[in-house]
Coordinates of C-alpha atoms in Angstrom, one line a residue:
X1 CA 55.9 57.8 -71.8
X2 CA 59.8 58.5 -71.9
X3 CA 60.8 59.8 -75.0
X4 CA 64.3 59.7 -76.7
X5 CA 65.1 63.0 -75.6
X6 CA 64.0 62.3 -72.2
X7 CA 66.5 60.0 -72.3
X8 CA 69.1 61.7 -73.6
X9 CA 68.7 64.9 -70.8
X10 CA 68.7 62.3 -68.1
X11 CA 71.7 61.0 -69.4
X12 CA 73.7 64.3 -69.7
X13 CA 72.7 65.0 -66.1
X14 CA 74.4 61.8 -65.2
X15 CA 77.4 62.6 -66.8
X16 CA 77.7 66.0 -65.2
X17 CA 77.3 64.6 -61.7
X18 CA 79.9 62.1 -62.7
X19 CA 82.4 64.4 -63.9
X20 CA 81.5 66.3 -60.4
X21 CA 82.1 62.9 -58.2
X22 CA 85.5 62.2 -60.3
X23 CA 86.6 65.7 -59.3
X24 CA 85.4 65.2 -55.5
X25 CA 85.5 61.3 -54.9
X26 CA 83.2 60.7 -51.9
X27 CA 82.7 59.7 -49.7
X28 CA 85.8 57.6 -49.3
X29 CA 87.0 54.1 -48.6
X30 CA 85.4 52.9 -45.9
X31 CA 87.8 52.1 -42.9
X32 CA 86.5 48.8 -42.2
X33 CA 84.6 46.1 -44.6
X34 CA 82.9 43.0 -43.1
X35 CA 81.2 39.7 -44.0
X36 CA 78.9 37.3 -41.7
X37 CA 79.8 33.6 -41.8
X38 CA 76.5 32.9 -42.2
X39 CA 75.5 33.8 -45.9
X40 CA 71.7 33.4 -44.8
X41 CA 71.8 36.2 -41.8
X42 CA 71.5 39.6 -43.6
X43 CA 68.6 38.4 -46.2
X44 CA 67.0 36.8 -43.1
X45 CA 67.4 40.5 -40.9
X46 CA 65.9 42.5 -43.9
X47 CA 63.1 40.4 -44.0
X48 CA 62.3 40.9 -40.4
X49 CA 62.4 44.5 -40.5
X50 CA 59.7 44.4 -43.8
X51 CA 57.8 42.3 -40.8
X52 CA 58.5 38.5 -42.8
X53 CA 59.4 36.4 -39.8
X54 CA 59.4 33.6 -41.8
X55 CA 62.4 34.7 -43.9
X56 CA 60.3 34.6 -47.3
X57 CA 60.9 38.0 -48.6
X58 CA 64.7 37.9 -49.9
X59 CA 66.5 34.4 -51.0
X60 CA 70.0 34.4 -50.0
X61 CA 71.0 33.8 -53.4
X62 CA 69.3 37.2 -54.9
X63 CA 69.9 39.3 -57.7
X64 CA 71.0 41.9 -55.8
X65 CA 71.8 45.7 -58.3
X66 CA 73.4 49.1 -56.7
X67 CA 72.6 52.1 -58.6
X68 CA 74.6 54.7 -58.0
X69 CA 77.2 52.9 -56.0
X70 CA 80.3 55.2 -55.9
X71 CA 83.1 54.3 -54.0
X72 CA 81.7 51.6 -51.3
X73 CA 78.1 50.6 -51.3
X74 CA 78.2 47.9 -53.6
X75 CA 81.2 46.1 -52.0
X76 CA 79.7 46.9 -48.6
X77 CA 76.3 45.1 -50.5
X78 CA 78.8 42.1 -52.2
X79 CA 80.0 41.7 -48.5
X80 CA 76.5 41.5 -46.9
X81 CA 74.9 39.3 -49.0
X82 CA 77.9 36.6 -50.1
X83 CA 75.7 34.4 -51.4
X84 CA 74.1 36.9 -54.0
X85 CA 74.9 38.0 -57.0
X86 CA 75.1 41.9 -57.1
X87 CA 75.6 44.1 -60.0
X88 CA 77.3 47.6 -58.9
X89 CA 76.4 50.9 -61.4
X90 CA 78.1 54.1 -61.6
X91 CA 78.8 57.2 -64.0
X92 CA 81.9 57.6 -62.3
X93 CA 84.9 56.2 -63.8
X94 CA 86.9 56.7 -60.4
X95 CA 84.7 56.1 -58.0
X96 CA 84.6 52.4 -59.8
X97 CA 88.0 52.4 -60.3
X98 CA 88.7 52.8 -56.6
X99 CA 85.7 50.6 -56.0
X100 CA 87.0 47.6 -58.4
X101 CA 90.9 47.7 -56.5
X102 CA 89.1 47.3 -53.3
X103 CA 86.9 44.4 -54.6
X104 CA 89.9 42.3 -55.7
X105 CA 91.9 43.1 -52.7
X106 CA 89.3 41.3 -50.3
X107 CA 88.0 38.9 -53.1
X108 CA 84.4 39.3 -53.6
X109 CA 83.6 37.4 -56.3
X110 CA 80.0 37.8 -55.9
X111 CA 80.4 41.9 -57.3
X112 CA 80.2 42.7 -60.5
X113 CA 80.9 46.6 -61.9
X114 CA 79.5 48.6 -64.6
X115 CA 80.1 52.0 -65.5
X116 CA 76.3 53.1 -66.6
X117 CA 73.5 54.9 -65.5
X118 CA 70.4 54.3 -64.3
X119 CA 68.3 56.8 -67.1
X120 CA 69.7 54.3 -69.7
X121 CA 69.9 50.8 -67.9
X122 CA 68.4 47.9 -69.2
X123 CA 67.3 46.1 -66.8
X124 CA 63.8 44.7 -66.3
X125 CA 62.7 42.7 -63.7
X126 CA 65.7 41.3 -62.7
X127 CA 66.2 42.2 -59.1
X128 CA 65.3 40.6 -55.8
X129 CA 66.6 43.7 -54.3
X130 CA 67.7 47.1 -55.4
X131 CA 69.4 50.0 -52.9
X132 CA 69.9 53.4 -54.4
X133 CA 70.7 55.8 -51.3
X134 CA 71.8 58.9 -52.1
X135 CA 71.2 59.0 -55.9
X136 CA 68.1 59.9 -57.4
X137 CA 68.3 63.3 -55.7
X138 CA 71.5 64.2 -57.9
X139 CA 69.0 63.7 -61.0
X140 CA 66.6 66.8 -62.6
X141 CA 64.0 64.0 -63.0
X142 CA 64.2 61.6 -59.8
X143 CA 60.9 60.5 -60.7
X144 CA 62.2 59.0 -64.2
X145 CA 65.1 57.4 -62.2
X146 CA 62.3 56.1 -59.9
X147 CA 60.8 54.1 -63.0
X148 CA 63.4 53.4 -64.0
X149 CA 64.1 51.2 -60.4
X150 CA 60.6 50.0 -60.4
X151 CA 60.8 48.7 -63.9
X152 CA 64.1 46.5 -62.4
X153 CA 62.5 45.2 -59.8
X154 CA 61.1 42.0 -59.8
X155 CA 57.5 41.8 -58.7
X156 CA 58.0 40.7 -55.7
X157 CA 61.3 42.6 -54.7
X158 CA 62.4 45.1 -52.7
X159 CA 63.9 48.8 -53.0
X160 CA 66.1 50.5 -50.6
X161 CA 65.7 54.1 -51.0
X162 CA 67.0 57.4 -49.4
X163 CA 66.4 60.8 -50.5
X164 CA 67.2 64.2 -49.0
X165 CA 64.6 65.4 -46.3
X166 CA 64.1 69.0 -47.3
X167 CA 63.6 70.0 -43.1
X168 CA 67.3 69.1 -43.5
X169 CA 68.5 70.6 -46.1
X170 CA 67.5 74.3 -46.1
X171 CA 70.7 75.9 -45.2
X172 CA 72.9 73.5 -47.7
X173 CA 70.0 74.7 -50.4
X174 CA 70.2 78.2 -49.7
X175 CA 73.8 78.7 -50.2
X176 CA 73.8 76.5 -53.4
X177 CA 71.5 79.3 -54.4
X178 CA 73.7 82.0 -53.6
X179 CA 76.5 80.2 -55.1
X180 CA 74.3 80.1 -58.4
X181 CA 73.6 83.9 -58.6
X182 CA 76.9 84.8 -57.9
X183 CA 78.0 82.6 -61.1
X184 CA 80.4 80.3 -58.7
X185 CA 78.5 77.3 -57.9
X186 CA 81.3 74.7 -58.4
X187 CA 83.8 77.1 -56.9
X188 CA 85.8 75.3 -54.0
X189 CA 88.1 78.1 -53.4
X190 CA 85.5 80.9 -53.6
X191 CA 83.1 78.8 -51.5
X192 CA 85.0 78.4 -48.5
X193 CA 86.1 82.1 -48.7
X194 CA 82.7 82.7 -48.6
X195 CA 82.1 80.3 -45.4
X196 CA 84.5 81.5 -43.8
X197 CA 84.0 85.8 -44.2
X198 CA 80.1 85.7 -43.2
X199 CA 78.9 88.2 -40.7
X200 CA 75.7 87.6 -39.6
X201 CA 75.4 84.8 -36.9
X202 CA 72.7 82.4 -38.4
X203 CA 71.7 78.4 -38.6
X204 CA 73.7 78.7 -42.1
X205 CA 76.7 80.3 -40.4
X206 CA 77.0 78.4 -38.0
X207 CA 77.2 75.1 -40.1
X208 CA 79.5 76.4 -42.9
X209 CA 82.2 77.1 -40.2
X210 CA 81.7 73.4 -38.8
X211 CA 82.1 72.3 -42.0
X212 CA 85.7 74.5 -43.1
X213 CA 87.6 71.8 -41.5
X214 CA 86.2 69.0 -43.4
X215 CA 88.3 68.1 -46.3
X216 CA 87.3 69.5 -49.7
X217 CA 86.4 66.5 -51.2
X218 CA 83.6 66.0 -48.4
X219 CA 82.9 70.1 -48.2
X220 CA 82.0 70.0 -52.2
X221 CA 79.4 66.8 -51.7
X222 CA 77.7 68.4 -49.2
X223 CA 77.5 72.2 -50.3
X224 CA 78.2 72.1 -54.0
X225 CA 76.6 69.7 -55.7
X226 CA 75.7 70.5 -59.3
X227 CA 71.6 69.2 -58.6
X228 CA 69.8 68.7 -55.5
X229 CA 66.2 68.1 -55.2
X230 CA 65.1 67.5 -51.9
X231 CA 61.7 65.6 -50.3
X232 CA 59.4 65.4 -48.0
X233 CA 56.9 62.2 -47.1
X234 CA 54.3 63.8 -49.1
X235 CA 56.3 64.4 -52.4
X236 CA 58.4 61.2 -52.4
X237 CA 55.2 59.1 -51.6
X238 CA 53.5 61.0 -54.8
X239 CA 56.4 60.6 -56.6
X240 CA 57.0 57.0 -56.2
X241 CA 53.1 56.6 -56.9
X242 CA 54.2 57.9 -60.6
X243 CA 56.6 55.2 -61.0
X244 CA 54.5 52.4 -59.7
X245 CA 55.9 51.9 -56.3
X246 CA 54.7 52.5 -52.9
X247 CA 56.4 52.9 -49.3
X248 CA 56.7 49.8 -47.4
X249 CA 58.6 50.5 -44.5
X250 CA 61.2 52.8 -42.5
X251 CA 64.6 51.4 -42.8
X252 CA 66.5 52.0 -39.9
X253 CA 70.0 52.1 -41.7
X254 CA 73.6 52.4 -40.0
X255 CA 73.3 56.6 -40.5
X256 CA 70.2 56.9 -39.4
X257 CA 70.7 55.3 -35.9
X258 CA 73.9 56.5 -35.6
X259 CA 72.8 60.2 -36.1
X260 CA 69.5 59.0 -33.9
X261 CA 67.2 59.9 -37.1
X262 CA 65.3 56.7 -37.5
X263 CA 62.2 57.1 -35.3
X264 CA 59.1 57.3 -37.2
X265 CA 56.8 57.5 -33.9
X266 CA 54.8 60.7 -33.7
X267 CA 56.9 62.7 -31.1
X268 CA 53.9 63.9 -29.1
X269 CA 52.5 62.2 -25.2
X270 CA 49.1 63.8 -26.1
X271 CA 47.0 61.2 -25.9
X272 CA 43.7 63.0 -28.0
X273 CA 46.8 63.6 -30.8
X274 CA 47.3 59.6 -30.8
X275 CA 44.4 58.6 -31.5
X276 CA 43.7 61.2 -34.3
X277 CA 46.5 59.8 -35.7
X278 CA 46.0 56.3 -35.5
X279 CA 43.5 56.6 -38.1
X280 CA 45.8 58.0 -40.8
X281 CA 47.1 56.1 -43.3
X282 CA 50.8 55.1 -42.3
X283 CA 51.8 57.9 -45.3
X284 CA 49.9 60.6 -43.4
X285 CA 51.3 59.7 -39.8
X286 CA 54.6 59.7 -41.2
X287 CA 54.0 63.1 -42.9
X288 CA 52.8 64.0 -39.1
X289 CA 56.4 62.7 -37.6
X290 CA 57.9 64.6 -40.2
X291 CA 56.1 67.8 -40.1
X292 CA 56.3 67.8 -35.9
X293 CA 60.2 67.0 -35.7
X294 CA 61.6 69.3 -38.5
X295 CA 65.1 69.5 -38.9
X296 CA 65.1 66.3 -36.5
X297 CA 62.6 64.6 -38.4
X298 CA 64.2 61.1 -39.6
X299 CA 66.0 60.0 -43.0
X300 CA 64.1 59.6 -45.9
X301 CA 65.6 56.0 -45.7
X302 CA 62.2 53.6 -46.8
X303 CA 62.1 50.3 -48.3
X304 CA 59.6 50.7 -51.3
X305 CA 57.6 47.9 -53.1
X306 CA 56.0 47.8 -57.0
X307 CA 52.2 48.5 -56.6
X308 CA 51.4 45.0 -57.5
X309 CA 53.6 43.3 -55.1
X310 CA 51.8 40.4 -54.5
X311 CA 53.1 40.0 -50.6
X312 CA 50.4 41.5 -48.3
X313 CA 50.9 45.2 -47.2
X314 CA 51.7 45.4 -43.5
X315 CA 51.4 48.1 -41.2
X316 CA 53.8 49.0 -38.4
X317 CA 51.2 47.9 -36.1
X318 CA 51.0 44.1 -38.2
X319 CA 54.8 43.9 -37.7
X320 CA 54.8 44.7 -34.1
X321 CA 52.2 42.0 -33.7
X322 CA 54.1 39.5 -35.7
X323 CA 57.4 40.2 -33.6
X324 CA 55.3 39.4 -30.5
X325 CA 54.0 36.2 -31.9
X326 CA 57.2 34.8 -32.7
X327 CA 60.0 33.1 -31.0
X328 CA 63.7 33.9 -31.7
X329 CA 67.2 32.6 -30.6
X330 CA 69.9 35.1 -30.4
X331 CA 72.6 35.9 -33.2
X332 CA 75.5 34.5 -32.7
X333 CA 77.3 35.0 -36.2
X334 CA 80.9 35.6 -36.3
X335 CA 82.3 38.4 -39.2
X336 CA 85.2 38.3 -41.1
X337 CA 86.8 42.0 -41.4
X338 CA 89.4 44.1 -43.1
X339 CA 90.8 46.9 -42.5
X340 CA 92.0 49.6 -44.1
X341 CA 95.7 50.0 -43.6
X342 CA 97.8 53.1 -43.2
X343 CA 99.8 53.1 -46.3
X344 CA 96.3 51.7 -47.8
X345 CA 94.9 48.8 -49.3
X346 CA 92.7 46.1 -46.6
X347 CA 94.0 43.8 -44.4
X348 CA 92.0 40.9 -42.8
X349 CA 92.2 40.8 -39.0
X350 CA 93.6 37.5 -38.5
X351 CA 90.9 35.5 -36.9
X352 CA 86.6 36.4 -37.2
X353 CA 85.5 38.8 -35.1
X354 CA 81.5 38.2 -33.4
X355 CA 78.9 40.3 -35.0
X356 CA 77.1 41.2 -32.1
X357 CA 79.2 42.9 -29.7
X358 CA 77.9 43.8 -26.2
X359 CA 74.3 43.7 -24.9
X360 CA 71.4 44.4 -27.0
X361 CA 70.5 48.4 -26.5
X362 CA 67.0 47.4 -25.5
X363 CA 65.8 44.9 -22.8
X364 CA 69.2 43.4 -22.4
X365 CA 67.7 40.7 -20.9
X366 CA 65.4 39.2 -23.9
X367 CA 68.4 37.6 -26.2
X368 CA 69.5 35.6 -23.4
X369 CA 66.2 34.1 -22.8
X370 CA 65.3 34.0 -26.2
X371 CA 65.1 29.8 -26.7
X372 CA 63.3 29.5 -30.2
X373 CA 60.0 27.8 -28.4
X374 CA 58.4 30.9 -26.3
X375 CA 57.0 33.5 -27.9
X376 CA 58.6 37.3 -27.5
X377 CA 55.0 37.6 -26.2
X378 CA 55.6 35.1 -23.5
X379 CA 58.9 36.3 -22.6
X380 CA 57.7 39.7 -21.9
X381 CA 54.6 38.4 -20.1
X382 CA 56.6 36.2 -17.4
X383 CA 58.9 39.5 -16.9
X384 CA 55.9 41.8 -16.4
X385 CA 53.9 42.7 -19.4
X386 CA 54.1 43.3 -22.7
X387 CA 55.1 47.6 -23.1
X388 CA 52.9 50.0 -24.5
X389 CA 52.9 50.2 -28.7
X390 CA 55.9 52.8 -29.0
X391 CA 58.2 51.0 -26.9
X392 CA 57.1 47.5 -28.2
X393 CA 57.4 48.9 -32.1
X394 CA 61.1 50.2 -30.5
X395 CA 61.9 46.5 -29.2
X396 CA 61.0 45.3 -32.8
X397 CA 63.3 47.8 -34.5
X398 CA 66.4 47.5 -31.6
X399 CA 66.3 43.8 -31.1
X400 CA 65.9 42.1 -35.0
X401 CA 66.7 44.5 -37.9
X402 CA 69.9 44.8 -39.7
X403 CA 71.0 47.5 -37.8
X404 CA 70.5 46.1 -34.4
X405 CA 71.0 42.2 -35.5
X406 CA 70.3 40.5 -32.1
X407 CA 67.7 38.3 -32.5
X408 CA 66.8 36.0 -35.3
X409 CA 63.1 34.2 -35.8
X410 CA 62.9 30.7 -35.8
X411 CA 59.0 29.9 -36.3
X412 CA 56.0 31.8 -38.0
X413 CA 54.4 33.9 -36.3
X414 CA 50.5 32.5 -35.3
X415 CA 48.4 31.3 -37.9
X416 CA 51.0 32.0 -41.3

């Protein structure tokens, strides 16, 4: 049970990470904002990558909250989702202040800005859908923030959560130790001097001096921060099991495919080692993936789900099936978009722009054949077969998630 003083502490630790992101806004404004015309085509995406080809699991009109929103995400959210109603949260004055003059330059109506934390927020069961990336890990108590999400969510919703991966972290963590015991730990200045006078070639070394030319504000988040608790599949899935939630599903997010960290497959052709692993839980292959890949191992990026989510749990495997029993059209949504302009503030390209630009990345071929009446397990079929599970489960993720938005399911899969 959280106590008052529980409370309280998680509080303070808010505050100091907001003084910290105040002092070093980041990340910045983002360079380019858009909106699909279609209000329906995010929820609809996001719900195919949970493996809901009907389009079920997210109503376009959701309650839609962004803990933790800083500078961007929630407008970026607002933008997504224009038919929602999203509530953006923050301990940092700034960061909302730069976040609310962006807001009413483009017009989002649908956002909505609070300065609070999540230790203290009220909210209970409110929320079709909740994304907190890059947050709870800032906290002493990430698994009191977690409850704190879960208790938000409605039943049936939906969390988007990432959290450091410790395999990537070790060198950032070891100098934030040595920054501790030499009584400097928010020290810009004495930081880079550091970075920059090392001797011994090293990992560590080698990263700090990439990192010199970065501008402070950018240096400081990544090698500075006040409190940083890291994860691996193991600890976050035990800590989420403490705050009544449970990993769904990988989200293969805009960083994670751009920095090619998104592939949960086990990265091993041994074929004994596949099927040993095929009869782990989808927890314990992860844990594998992660264990196997290391410092390449993917984003914690998951979406999460309360423990009694009444929607049936899928497996990978269930939403590769479902993707192969379904029929899709292509996307052909236009986006509005602004940019940011030199002297600042956005400016809206003068006519929309189409969502999907060039060929898909996979099968180039599929969207154009794509008719809403065969099956993707038809399609394949008459061009040859359908591919082995790790490139079919690669299709899925390349060809109809929010990241990769080129196809777009028009009937239930077999027997819904």
């Amino acid at each position: 049970m959280t106590t008052h003083a529980d409370r309280a502490a998680g509080t303070e630790a808010e505050q100091i990470i907001g003084e910290f992101y105040s002092e070093f806004p980041y990340p910045w404004h983002a360079t380019r904002l858009t909106a699909p015309d279609d209000p329906s085509l995010q929820p609809s995406l996001l719900a195919q990558e949970l493996g809901d080809f009907t389009h079920r699991r997210l109503p376009r009109d959701a309650r839609v909250w962004v803990p933790g929103c800083g500078v961007n995400q929630a407008l970026i959210v607002a933008l997504r989702f224009p038919a929602a109603e999203v509530v953006g949260s923050d301990v940092s004055t700034d960061s909302l202040d730069l976040c609310r003059t962006a807001r009413d330059q483009i017009g989002a109506t649908n956002l909505t800005l609070r300065e609070e934390g999540i230790s203290d927020a009220p909210y209970r069961e409110e929320f079709d859908y909740v994304v907190c990336t890059g947050v709870i890990h800032h906290h002493p108590d990430p698994g009191m923030l977690l409850g704190r999400l879960a208790a938000a969510l409605k039943p049936t919703g939906v969390l988007e959560l990432m959290v450091y991966n410790a395999y990537h972290r070790r060198e950032i963590t070891a100098f934030q130790e040595a920054m501790r015991l030499l009584g400097r730990e928010q020290d810009l200045w004495f930081a880079r001097r550091v970075a920059g006078s090392l001797t011994r070639d090293s990992e560590l070394t080698r990263q700090l001096r990439a990192d010199l030319g970065e501008p402070e504000e950018q240096f400081a988040d990544s090698w500075l921060n006040p409190c940083e608790r890291n994860f691996t599949v193991r600890t976050l899935h035990e800590t989420a099991g403490a705050a009544g939630l449970a990993l769904e599903a990988p989200c293969a997010s805009p960083l994670a495919t751009g920095l090619d960290l998104y592939d949960w497959r086990v990265p091993c052709g041994d074929t004994q080692l596949r099927r040993q692993t095929d009869r782990l839980t989808e927890v314990e292959r992860w844990q594998v993936t992660q264990a196997l890949s290391v410092d390449r191992s993917p984003l914690l990026w998951f979406y999460l789900r309360r423990t009694d989510n009444p929607w049936p749990a899928l497996r990978e495997s269930d939403r590769d099936e479902a993707f192969l029993d379904t029929a899709f059209v292509p996307v052909t949504t236009s986006e509005r978009v602004w940019v940011m302009g030199r002297a600042g503030g956005y400016q809206p390209l003068d006519a929309p722009q189409p969502l999907v630009a060039g060929p898909a990345p996979v099968v180039p071929w599929l969207p154009d054949v794509a008719d809403g009446e065969r099956t993707v397990r038809e399609l394949l079929t008459d061009r040859g077969g359908v591919p082995d599970r790790d490139e079919l489960r690669d299709l899925r993720i390349r060809l109809t998630t929010p990241s990769f938005p080129h196809l777009r399911a028009v009937s239930a899969p077999s027997g819904a």
